[in-house]
Amino acid sequence: AARGLSAESLAATALANMYAKCRRPGDARRVFDRMPVRDRVAWNALVAGYARNGLAGAAMEMVVRMQEEDGERPDSVTLVSVLPACADAQALRACREVHGFAVRAGFDELVNVSTAILDVYCKCGAVEVARAVFDRMPGKNSVSWNAMIKGYAENGDATEALALFKRMVGEGVDVTDVSVLAALHACGELGYLDEGRRVHELLMRIGLESNVSVMNALITMYSKCKRTDLAAQVFDEVRYKTRISWNAMILGCTQNGRSEDAVRLFSRMQLKNVKPDSFTLVSVIPALADISDPLQARWIHGYSIRMHLDQDVYVLTALIDMYAKCGRVSIARSLFKSARERHVITWNAMIHGYGSHGFGKVAVELFEEMKSSGRVPNETTFLSVLSACSHAGLVDEGRKYFSSMNEDYGLEPGMEHYGTMVDLLGRAGKLDEAWSFIQKMPVDPGISVYGAMLGACKLHKNVELAEESAQRIFELGPDEGVYHVLLANIYANASMWKDVARVRTAMEKKGLQKTPGWSIVQLKNEIHTFYSGSTNHQQAKDIYARLAKLIEEIKAVGYVPDTDSIHDVEDDVKAQLLNTHSEKLAIAYGLIRTSPGTTIQIKKNLRVCNDCHNATKLISLVTGREIIMRDIQRFHHFKDGKCSCGDYW
């Protein structure tokens, strides 16, 4: 009461503050309105109470009323209280007004006011304005640097966030967890492993290794830099792992193709009684989609239902995508129909699912249904629908959608869209149109675009355009030998043996390897991997015996080995080599190990060759089995001597 305020007023201010903190703004307001004398302290208490409880509009309204009703000028405390409310409301105009008032009243000299202002500008997405405020600040403290670095990181400018963090360290400003978190995020986004390691060393020096949020960010950073081994080291060092630690590590494995590790971690997480959330499921379900075992798919689906997470739109979308990738597109469709809400990603997953199974017409119908339901497609939607058109040979529809992308939705096609378009035209035999499409591209074509062209040239035996495409690919310096192999096969088909030898020599010089073909068949909980011609399986003898018998059976119904797929060896050796292709071995093993009538599911890493495709159709006929094969590009459902792709793949 020293400032002439009655004890009653102080008590009332405290009471108003308490009500505001208890999220009872109405009561706070009633106490406040009954106060005989209201001073700036009381007004500030109410502003702060509203702002802290997310009542942004009310907080901003109070600042206006304190000036109108009681003639109280806001002070620095008022500003620092009301600014977070502006940020919560994304009220850029209000922030500008507060900023203007602060400058006029000279409050911008105060470091806490300027920091609060730049923080709000960042949160409202006006990072350049925030930087101007930051650069003009006469004295900056650690909080100011943190706010600016975090602002860049959260607004997607990783380069600037990292540059400012390095400047902060260089100027000897105290580094805290806030700036370290932002720097780690930036290193992950940019894939800067060396910078990330430096930040790791720094945070160890300043004792942040006991901060679990920092360690979680470290796991994510190493995962994004494709070093799950380093991420796992950090994960193992975290003594008190939170759910976020587990989620970060599972997601890291999934994104880096270590699907089995992701699933193992998920099981370990449950043994430790850490309760998964929707983010955990969205991280592990794509790993199960990659493994593509229908049994495990059903298990995780049931688990999602038991955890009451199956209607979360992200979990549901992941489940739809997983079922499609496990060859169960009809289950994916029924889940899609059951969805209470459909996000654009949900539509994308279903359209992509249909496309990868060769149901192009259905994919196109679904895309049209999506548009008429008022959902706006994004770049991924167009990629999925173009890919669906390509797999099903729907050339006119593909052309129409490619134009519509920019004309109707203002979306710029990316390299993948151009590649898919070339694939669509090339597969359909329109090689000249595909080539002129490439020439007219507004951006420099990437490897994927010329790669699609090269694939089409092999399909339609066009040596001239193949040479042109391969030349461009080699100039771009590919990491894998797949394009050299394709070109060598094109030459071999045309009996141009000198050229075959030249390409193979070039491969050896560059140290490029041919990717070995493998196929996996999943039986119960075991995964069996076969390579072409491999004999190291414990049941190799039985497998080759079963395969020999199969070949005899399918020859009886018209199978003729397609020796075009193999070159520069004698014909009888060719047939021998063809018979040991990895998918044939996997199918033979599947037949040995499963009871009659069971569907056999195979996954392989390369495109299925003509010979194996013909053979598998006939195997499905003579054994009465359905065989589902997922190759690098799509699904093939073989049944009764036919394939779902209609021999167009």
XYZ file of C-alpha atoms in Angstrom:
649
model
C 0.000 0.000 0.000
C 3.089 2.244 -0.113
C 2.069 3.654 -3.542
C -1.157 5.022 -2.079
C -3.124 1.966 -3.069
C -5.526 0.625 -0.504
C -5.065 -2.920 0.760
C -8.460 -3.556 -0.834
C -7.144 -2.666 -4.290
C -4.070 -4.871 -3.881
C -6.225 -7.777 -2.756
C -8.617 -7.244 -5.648
C -5.690 -7.167 -8.138
C -4.356 -10.422 -6.710
C -7.825 -11.959 -6.893
C -8.328 -10.856 -10.516
C -4.914 -12.293 -11.363
C -5.764 -15.583 -9.661
C -9.051 -15.922 -11.572
C -7.272 -15.199 -14.870
C -4.637 -17.844 -14.116
C -7.412 -20.341 -13.320
C -8.837 -19.689 -16.799
C -11.881 -17.909 -15.400
C -11.631 -14.618 -17.281
C -15.242 -13.677 -16.620
C -14.688 -13.742 -12.838
C -11.421 -11.839 -13.202
C -13.232 -9.174 -15.180
C -16.049 -8.849 -12.630
C -13.585 -8.346 -9.739
C -11.665 -5.853 -11.852
C -14.774 -3.842 -12.824
C -15.811 -3.507 -9.160
C -12.472 -2.020 -8.082
C -12.859 1.580 -6.879
C -9.391 2.606 -8.057
C -7.704 0.869 -10.962
C -4.075 1.631 -11.580
C -1.629 0.452 -14.195
C -0.563 -2.546 -12.048
C -4.167 -3.780 -12.015
C -4.616 -3.262 -15.758
C -1.305 -5.042 -16.452
C -2.332 -7.956 -14.233
C -5.504 -8.393 -16.279
C -3.705 -8.036 -19.637
C -1.109 -10.613 -18.556
C -3.792 -12.960 -17.207
C -5.730 -12.875 -20.476
C -2.615 -13.228 -22.641
C -1.233 -16.173 -20.665
C -4.491 -18.046 -21.018
C -4.702 -17.761 -24.754
C -7.412 -15.065 -24.707
C -5.558 -12.939 -27.207
C -8.473 -10.781 -28.326
C -9.427 -9.886 -24.746
C -5.816 -9.001 -23.868
C -5.497 -6.665 -26.849
C -8.886 -5.084 -26.117
C -7.760 -4.334 -22.506
C -4.744 -2.345 -23.722
C -7.084 -0.124 -25.741
C -9.554 0.217 -22.826
C -6.929 1.124 -20.236
C -6.088 4.177 -22.344
C -9.702 5.118 -23.132
C -11.319 4.533 -19.727
C -8.683 5.366 -17.148
C -6.218 7.347 -19.198
C -3.479 4.899 -18.192
C -0.576 4.773 -20.644
C 0.719 1.260 -21.251
C 4.246 0.763 -19.947
C 6.933 -1.772 -20.895
C 5.267 -4.406 -18.668
C 1.985 -3.977 -20.587
C 3.770 -4.351 -23.910
C 5.726 -7.438 -22.904
C 2.433 -8.939 -21.618
C 0.297 -8.145 -24.656
C 2.845 -9.073 -27.376
C 2.544 -12.859 -26.897
C -1.227 -12.407 -27.320
C -0.582 -10.777 -30.711
C 1.562 -13.791 -31.647
C -1.108 -16.304 -30.590
C -3.709 -14.461 -32.632
C -1.288 -14.157 -35.601
C -2.252 -10.476 -35.426
C 0.443 -8.802 -37.478
C -1.409 -5.470 -37.586
C -1.744 -5.339 -33.795
C 1.961 -6.180 -33.496
C 2.848 -3.281 -35.820
C 0.735 -0.929 -33.682
C 2.419 -2.073 -30.464
C 5.807 -1.730 -32.180
C 4.966 1.826 -33.323
C 3.785 2.768 -29.819
C 6.984 1.312 -28.286
C 9.189 3.326 -30.653
C 7.246 6.559 -29.982
C 7.408 6.024 -26.227
C 11.107 5.092 -26.348
C 10.448 1.607 -24.986
C 12.225 -0.030 -27.931
C 15.528 0.803 -26.216
C 14.589 -1.841 -23.614
C 15.995 -5.201 -24.614
C 13.015 -7.188 -23.276
C 10.517 -5.079 -25.257
C 12.485 -5.303 -28.525
C 12.976 -9.051 -28.042
C 9.246 -9.545 -27.461
C 8.514 -7.506 -30.621
C 10.918 -9.467 -32.846
C 9.568 -12.726 -31.397
C 6.016 -11.778 -32.419
C 7.099 -10.746 -35.905
C 8.719 -14.197 -36.301
C 5.591 -15.946 -35.056
C 3.487 -13.958 -37.525
C 5.835 -15.010 -40.348
C 7.419 -11.553 -40.859
C 11.020 -12.705 -40.374
C 12.613 -9.874 -42.389
C 10.924 -7.266 -40.189
C 12.062 -9.199 -37.106
C 15.638 -9.189 -38.432
C 15.492 -5.421 -38.931
C 14.402 -5.017 -35.276
C 17.185 -7.424 -34.207
C 19.880 -5.576 -36.183
C 18.813 -2.207 -34.714
C 18.917 -3.392 -31.087
C 21.752 -1.588 -29.299
C 22.221 -4.280 -26.653
C 21.271 -7.877 -27.417
C 21.109 -10.589 -24.795
C 21.040 -14.365 -25.150
C 17.202 -14.304 -25.292
C 17.243 -11.923 -28.296
C 19.649 -14.153 -30.228
C 17.591 -17.236 -29.339
C 14.347 -15.624 -30.494
C 15.859 -14.593 -33.838
C 17.549 -17.953 -34.532
C 14.403 -19.862 -33.532
C 12.357 -17.513 -35.751
C 14.443 -18.410 -38.798
C 14.282 -22.142 -38.020
C 10.503 -22.129 -37.534
C 9.928 -20.142 -40.714
C 11.890 -22.629 -42.807
C 15.043 -20.565 -43.353
C 17.547 -23.130 -42.090
C 20.536 -21.510 -43.818
C 20.050 -18.179 -42.043
C 19.299 -19.869 -38.698
C 22.604 -21.731 -38.868
C 24.577 -18.677 -40.014
C 23.232 -16.606 -37.103
C 23.894 -19.411 -34.619
C 27.546 -19.542 -35.750
C 27.779 -15.754 -35.351
C 26.288 -16.028 -31.855
C 28.902 -18.626 -30.857
C 31.638 -16.520 -32.482
C 30.613 -13.425 -30.504
C 30.755 -15.375 -27.252
C 27.060 -14.978 -26.393
C 25.791 -17.590 -23.902
C 24.351 -20.461 -25.902
C 21.229 -22.071 -24.409
C 19.013 -25.036 -25.281
C 16.712 -22.808 -27.410
C 19.404 -21.833 -29.919
C 20.935 -25.335 -29.899
C 17.525 -26.865 -30.729
C 17.108 -24.418 -33.614
C 20.653 -25.092 -34.896
C 20.157 -28.879 -34.794
C 16.859 -28.507 -36.630
C 18.608 -26.397 -39.299
C 21.470 -28.926 -39.736
C 18.914 -31.723 -40.186
C 16.901 -29.778 -42.760
C 20.044 -28.960 -44.751
C 21.621 -32.400 -44.278
C 24.817 -30.761 -42.937
C 26.396 -33.629 -41.002
C 29.704 -31.896 -40.180
C 27.969 -28.770 -38.852
C 25.614 -31.008 -36.854
C 28.579 -32.783 -35.282
C 30.067 -29.421 -34.267
C 26.826 -28.432 -32.567
C 26.865 -31.846 -30.840
C 30.395 -31.186 -29.489
C 29.375 -27.711 -28.337
C 26.281 -28.870 -26.472
C 28.352 -31.536 -24.692
C 30.823 -28.831 -23.624
C 28.099 -26.683 -22.086
C 26.437 -29.616 -20.310
C 23.239 -29.934 -22.366
C 23.525 -33.716 -22.773
C 21.218 -34.182 -19.781
C 18.497 -32.151 -21.557
C 16.236 -34.788 -23.128
C 14.701 -32.357 -25.695
C 18.177 -31.530 -26.988
C 19.084 -35.230 -27.216
C 15.836 -35.958 -29.094
C 16.673 -33.171 -31.552
C 20.117 -34.718 -31.970
C 18.558 -38.105 -32.861
C 16.374 -36.383 -35.487
C 19.292 -34.384 -36.887
C 21.513 -37.464 -37.377
C 18.585 -39.384 -38.911
C 17.948 -36.584 -41.403
C 21.646 -36.650 -42.273
C 21.159 -40.379 -43.066
C 23.337 -41.509 -40.152
C 21.012 -43.723 -38.130
C 24.090 -45.354 -36.576
C 24.995 -42.054 -34.864
C 21.334 -41.424 -33.994
C 21.179 -44.866 -32.335
C 24.309 -44.065 -30.296
C 22.649 -40.910 -28.957
C 19.396 -42.801 -28.336
C 21.228 -45.436 -26.280
C 22.918 -42.712 -24.212
C 19.623 -41.076 -23.211
C 18.995 -42.354 -19.713
C 15.407 -41.176 -19.268
C 13.871 -41.736 -22.682
C 10.558 -39.981 -23.320
C 7.978 -41.060 -25.880
C 9.426 -38.375 -28.164
C 12.861 -40.094 -27.958
C 11.347 -43.394 -29.117
C 9.317 -41.682 -31.845
C 12.384 -39.851 -33.179
C 14.432 -43.045 -33.363
C 11.633 -45.120 -34.965
C 11.002 -42.423 -37.573
C 14.745 -42.166 -38.268
C 14.900 -45.903 -39.043
C 11.768 -45.792 -41.223
C 12.959 -42.814 -43.277
C 16.336 -44.414 -43.877
C 14.943 -47.717 -45.140
C 15.745 -49.639 -41.945
C 12.226 -50.979 -41.660
C 12.965 -54.087 -39.601
C 14.872 -51.981 -37.052
C 11.910 -49.590 -36.802
C 9.539 -52.481 -36.052
C 11.966 -53.979 -33.506
C 12.216 -50.602 -31.735
C 8.427 -50.353 -31.661
C 8.277 -53.749 -29.930
C 10.987 -52.699 -27.455
C 9.039 -49.516 -26.717
C 6.017 -51.584 -25.721
C 8.103 -53.877 -23.519
C 9.285 -50.735 -21.684
C 5.611 -49.753 -21.188
C 5.977 -46.483 -23.071
C 2.531 -45.692 -24.460
C 2.619 -44.939 -28.204
C 0.714 -41.964 -29.636
C -0.482 -41.194 -33.157
C 2.996 -39.929 -34.085
C 4.525 -43.306 -33.087
C 2.069 -45.155 -35.319
C 2.592 -42.779 -38.240
C 6.345 -43.478 -37.864
C 6.130 -47.285 -37.685
C 3.268 -48.012 -40.147
C 5.328 -46.967 -43.237
C 8.020 -49.444 -42.096
C 5.402 -52.209 -42.111
C 4.224 -50.969 -45.523
C 7.787 -51.368 -46.780
C 8.075 -54.909 -45.358
C 4.601 -55.487 -46.882
C 3.546 -58.502 -44.835
C -0.283 -58.653 -44.689
C -0.230 -60.410 -41.290
C 1.774 -57.660 -39.630
C -0.408 -55.105 -41.403
C -3.538 -56.586 -39.834
C -1.823 -56.673 -36.440
C -0.876 -52.957 -36.444
C -4.367 -52.063 -37.693
C -5.940 -53.955 -34.778
C -3.474 -52.311 -32.419
C -4.466 -48.834 -33.709
C -8.127 -49.652 -33.027
C -7.356 -50.871 -29.499
C -5.433 -47.651 -28.810
C -8.403 -45.605 -30.179
C -6.070 -43.999 -32.719
C -7.483 -45.532 -35.915
C -9.645 -42.488 -36.683
C -6.756 -40.029 -36.388
C -6.544 -38.776 -39.984
C -2.748 -39.264 -40.196
C -2.861 -42.792 -38.736
C -5.771 -43.733 -40.997
C -3.938 -42.394 -44.063
C -0.828 -44.399 -43.123
C -2.985 -47.537 -42.755
C -4.593 -46.989 -46.188
C -1.149 -46.569 -47.760
C 0.148 -49.660 -45.915
C -2.692 -51.945 -47.032
C -2.224 -50.786 -50.638
C 1.514 -51.543 -50.395
C 0.734 -54.980 -48.946
C -1.313 -55.759 -52.048
C -4.651 -55.411 -50.227
C -6.160 -52.500 -52.118
C -9.765 -53.523 -51.329
C -9.114 -53.242 -47.555
C -7.482 -49.862 -48.214
C -10.644 -48.771 -50.026
C -12.983 -49.849 -47.215
C -10.840 -47.924 -44.709
C -10.945 -44.910 -47.011
C -14.748 -45.125 -47.160
C -14.959 -45.381 -43.355
C -12.883 -42.222 -42.780
C -14.709 -39.561 -40.772
C -12.444 -36.865 -42.164
C -10.342 -36.996 -45.298
C -7.287 -34.841 -45.580
C -5.677 -34.224 -48.996
C -3.034 -36.836 -48.001
C -5.814 -39.418 -47.477
C -7.059 -38.935 -51.042
C -3.447 -39.030 -52.312
C -2.763 -42.364 -50.590
C -5.866 -43.970 -52.085
C -5.262 -42.601 -55.601
C -1.635 -43.780 -55.425
C -2.775 -47.191 -54.165
C -5.074 -47.691 -57.145
C -2.407 -46.451 -59.552
C 0.299 -48.808 -58.280
C -2.070 -51.751 -58.768
C -2.824 -50.709 -62.339
C -6.404 -49.546 -61.672
C -5.863 -46.319 -63.597
C -9.523 -45.709 -64.467
C -10.588 -46.040 -60.817
C -7.742 -43.724 -59.747
C -8.921 -41.115 -62.261
C -12.551 -41.459 -61.081
C -11.425 -40.978 -57.478
C -9.411 -37.897 -58.471
C -12.508 -36.408 -60.121
C -14.568 -37.247 -57.007
C -11.944 -35.518 -54.867
C -12.182 -32.330 -56.933
C -15.986 -32.290 -56.892
C -15.968 -32.751 -53.097
C -14.196 -29.392 -52.845
C -10.765 -30.777 -51.848
C -7.923 -28.960 -53.593
C -5.285 -31.343 -55.000
C -1.608 -30.655 -54.330
C 1.618 -31.594 -56.162
C 1.575 -35.121 -54.718
C -2.021 -35.693 -55.867
C -1.015 -34.870 -59.427
C 2.052 -37.103 -59.207
C -0.141 -40.006 -58.032
C -2.762 -39.512 -60.737
C -0.156 -39.071 -63.518
C 1.608 -42.226 -62.344
C -1.757 -44.065 -62.345
C -2.375 -42.908 -65.935
C 1.113 -44.095 -66.888
C 0.644 -47.603 -65.433
C -2.699 -47.957 -67.178
C -1.743 -46.341 -70.498
C -4.267 -43.485 -70.180
C -2.358 -41.036 -72.386
C -5.089 -38.446 -73.074
C -6.079 -38.196 -69.413
C -2.414 -37.843 -68.416
C -1.842 -35.002 -70.876
C -4.996 -33.250 -69.651
C -4.020 -33.497 -65.962
C -0.465 -32.340 -66.586
C -1.769 -29.129 -68.222
C -4.445 -28.677 -65.544
C -1.814 -28.681 -62.811
C -0.539 -25.229 -63.703
C -3.526 -23.827 -65.603
C -6.224 -24.624 -63.025
C -4.275 -24.829 -59.755
C -1.160 -22.695 -60.295
C 1.104 -25.601 -59.281
C 4.589 -25.771 -60.804
C 5.428 -29.287 -62.020
C 8.517 -30.734 -60.319
C 11.140 -33.022 -61.861
C 9.120 -36.102 -60.828
C 6.041 -34.815 -62.687
C 8.105 -34.344 -65.865
C 9.644 -37.818 -65.431
C 6.222 -39.428 -65.004
C 4.926 -37.644 -68.095
C 7.866 -38.938 -70.171
C 7.216 -42.403 -68.729
C 3.523 -42.153 -69.698
C 4.236 -41.118 -73.299
C 7.216 -43.448 -73.700
C 5.487 -46.556 -72.361
C 2.617 -45.921 -74.783
C 5.132 -45.928 -77.651
C 4.968 -42.179 -78.329
C 8.753 -41.802 -78.192
C 9.021 -38.773 -80.476
C 6.393 -36.887 -78.486
C 8.203 -37.830 -75.251
C 11.525 -36.581 -76.651
C 10.088 -33.266 -77.852
C 8.338 -32.909 -74.453
C 11.798 -33.158 -72.826
C 13.257 -30.575 -75.237
C 10.514 -28.082 -74.325
C 10.935 -28.409 -70.547
C 11.362 -24.998 -68.847
C 13.922 -26.483 -66.424
C 17.012 -28.601 -67.082
C 15.874 -32.238 -67.198
C 17.255 -34.406 -64.381
C 18.432 -38.024 -64.430
C 14.911 -39.324 -63.659
C 13.500 -37.708 -66.821
C 16.152 -39.146 -69.149
C 15.949 -42.431 -67.202
C 12.231 -42.718 -68.026
C 13.086 -42.048 -71.672
C 15.794 -44.732 -71.646
C 13.349 -47.250 -70.145
C 10.850 -46.494 -72.922
C 13.580 -46.930 -75.562
C 14.345 -50.416 -74.221
C 10.649 -51.318 -74.278
C 10.222 -50.135 -77.871
C 13.743 -51.005 -79.091
C 14.776 -47.498 -80.165
C 18.598 -47.398 -80.173
C 19.006 -43.852 -81.526
C 16.995 -42.071 -78.799
C 18.440 -44.431 -76.192
C 21.964 -43.237 -77.062
C 20.862 -39.587 -76.836
C 19.201 -40.131 -73.429
C 22.083 -42.188 -72.036
C 24.581 -39.532 -73.136
C 22.703 -36.897 -71.104
C 22.410 -39.234 -68.099
C 26.146 -39.982 -68.064
C 26.915 -36.255 -68.230
C 24.876 -35.858 -65.021
C 27.015 -38.526 -63.300
C 24.617 -41.087 -61.811
C 25.576 -42.973 -58.605
C 24.156 -46.320 -59.718
C 25.026 -48.527 -62.645
C 21.386 -49.160 -63.575
C 21.414 -46.820 -66.611
C 24.606 -48.320 -68.031
C 23.026 -51.781 -67.693
C 19.876 -50.569 -69.474
C 21.888 -49.145 -72.362
C 23.998 -52.315 -72.619
C 20.789 -54.373 -72.819
C 19.373 -52.091 -75.529
C 22.571 -52.564 -77.588
C 22.470 -56.310 -76.953
C 18.856 -56.537 -78.153
C 20.039 -54.869 -81.354
C 23.067 -57.261 -81.513
C 25.492 -54.310 -81.271
C 28.107 -56.269 -79.321
C 30.968 -53.764 -79.634
C 28.790 -51.126 -78.029
C 27.798 -53.527 -75.241
C 31.481 -54.089 -74.454
C 32.171 -50.320 -74.548
C 29.408 -49.578 -72.007
C 30.561 -52.371 -69.707
C 34.150 -51.075 -69.790
C 32.913 -47.557 -68.963
C 31.045 -49.005 -65.990
C 34.142 -50.730 -64.688
C 36.217 -47.550 -65.100
C 33.711 -45.542 -63.060
C 33.509 -48.283 -60.445
C 29.747 -48.641 -60.952
C 28.127 -51.934 -60.001
C 25.088 -53.651 -61.461
C 22.427 -53.745 -58.749
C 21.946 -57.429 -57.921
C 18.325 -58.509 -58.293
C 16.648 -59.936 -55.196
C 13.192 -61.178 -54.299
C 11.797 -61.795 -50.850
C 8.975 -64.062 -49.800
C 7.542 -63.734 -46.312
C 6.327 -66.884 -44.602
C 4.847 -66.621 -41.122
C 7.400 -64.428 -39.379
C 10.413 -65.296 -41.484
C 11.724 -63.274 -44.397
C 13.498 -65.326 -47.087
C 15.644 -63.413 -49.569
C 16.729 -64.895 -52.897
C 19.294 -63.532 -55.348
C 19.461 -64.619 -58.994
C 21.212 -67.961 -59.179
C 21.761 -68.147 -55.421
C 22.294 -71.629 -54.037
C 23.058 -70.831 -50.398
C 19.525 -71.403 -49.069
C 19.298 -74.398 -46.732
C 16.598 -75.908 -48.972
C 18.289 -74.964 -52.246
C 18.150 -78.535 -53.562
C 14.370 -78.822 -53.042
C 13.811 -75.324 -54.481
C 15.685 -76.072 -57.721
C 13.943 -79.462 -58.012
C 10.505 -77.826 -57.575
C 11.455 -75.129 -60.094
C 12.570 -77.679 -62.688
C 9.232 -79.496 -62.288
C 7.363 -76.156 -62.599
C 9.203 -75.276 -65.822
C 8.180 -78.656 -67.318
C 4.549 -78.077 -66.258
C 4.372 -74.600 -67.783
C 6.133 -75.705 -70.981
C 3.257 -78.172 -71.379
C 0.833 -75.200 -71.492
C 2.916 -73.191 -73.937
C 5.816 -71.553 -72.048
C 8.763 -70.624 -74.254
C 11.760 -69.004 -72.474
C 12.145 -65.394 -73.624
C 15.890 -65.318 -74.155
C 15.813 -61.661 -75.248
C 16.312 -60.807 -71.581
C 19.822 -62.326 -71.560
C 22.730 -61.885 -73.936
C 26.169 -63.057 -75.085
C 25.790 -66.674 -73.917
C 24.620 -69.872 -75.687
C 20.865 -70.469 -75.960
C 20.713 -73.436 -73.580
C 22.769 -71.492 -71.005
C 20.385 -68.548 -71.480
C 17.404 -70.698 -70.557
C 19.339 -71.987 -67.563
C 20.106 -68.417 -66.374
C 16.523 -67.299 -66.865
C 15.271 -70.143 -64.717
C 17.330 -68.940 -61.777
C 15.959 -65.394 -61.685
C 15.281 -64.475 -58.069
C 11.484 -64.279 -58.340
C 11.253 -67.807 -59.795
C 13.265 -69.136 -56.843
C 11.079 -67.227 -54.365
C 7.863 -68.533 -55.958
C 9.166 -72.130 -55.954
C 10.030 -71.811 -52.255
C 6.618 -70.291 -51.520
C 4.947 -73.240 -53.229
C 6.995 -75.740 -51.186
C 6.253 -74.045 -47.858
C 2.544 -73.173 -48.148
C -0.582 -75.273 -48.441
C -2.512 -75.438 -51.761
C -4.739 -72.426 -52.380
C -2.634 -70.007 -50.281
C -1.747 -66.714 -51.980
C 2.004 -66.244 -52.452
C 3.370 -62.739 -52.033
C 6.726 -61.672 -53.463
C 8.551 -58.343 -53.284
C 11.477 -57.544 -55.560
C 13.869 -54.632 -56.028
C 13.966 -54.470 -59.840
C 11.380 -54.380 -62.612
C 10.097 -57.881 -63.400
C 11.472 -59.120 -66.762
C 9.277 -60.340 -69.638
C 10.284 -63.942 -69.159
C 9.478 -64.059 -65.438
C 6.199 -62.244 -66.127
C 5.131 -64.861 -68.706
C 6.327 -67.725 -66.523
C 4.498 -66.426 -63.436
C 1.222 -66.088 -65.354
C 1.471 -69.744 -66.347
C 2.598 -70.844 -62.864
C -0.591 -69.228 -61.467
C -2.551 -71.262 -64.024
C -0.976 -74.692 -63.436
C -0.833 -74.403 -59.620
C -4.222 -72.689 -59.168
C -2.536 -70.134 -56.917
C -2.811 -66.358 -56.798
C 0.645 -64.763 -56.834
C 1.045 -61.103 -55.845
C 4.309 -59.519 -56.937
C 5.441 -56.030 -55.939
C 8.307 -54.853 -58.105
C 10.095 -51.498 -57.986
C 7.351 -49.785 -59.970
C 4.033 -51.437 -59.241
C 1.989 -54.517 -58.278
C 1.206 -57.529 -60.428
C -1.641 -59.846 -59.378
C -1.257 -63.168 -61.221
C -4.302 -65.428 -61.277
C -5.628 -68.138 -63.634
C -2.908 -67.408 -66.183
C -3.559 -63.668 -66.360
C -1.928 -60.599 -64.775
C -3.770 -57.531 -63.477
C -1.432 -55.277 -65.479
C -2.862 -56.632 -68.743
C 0.773 -57.131 -69.879
C 1.283 -53.355 -69.883
C 3.984 -52.484 -67.388
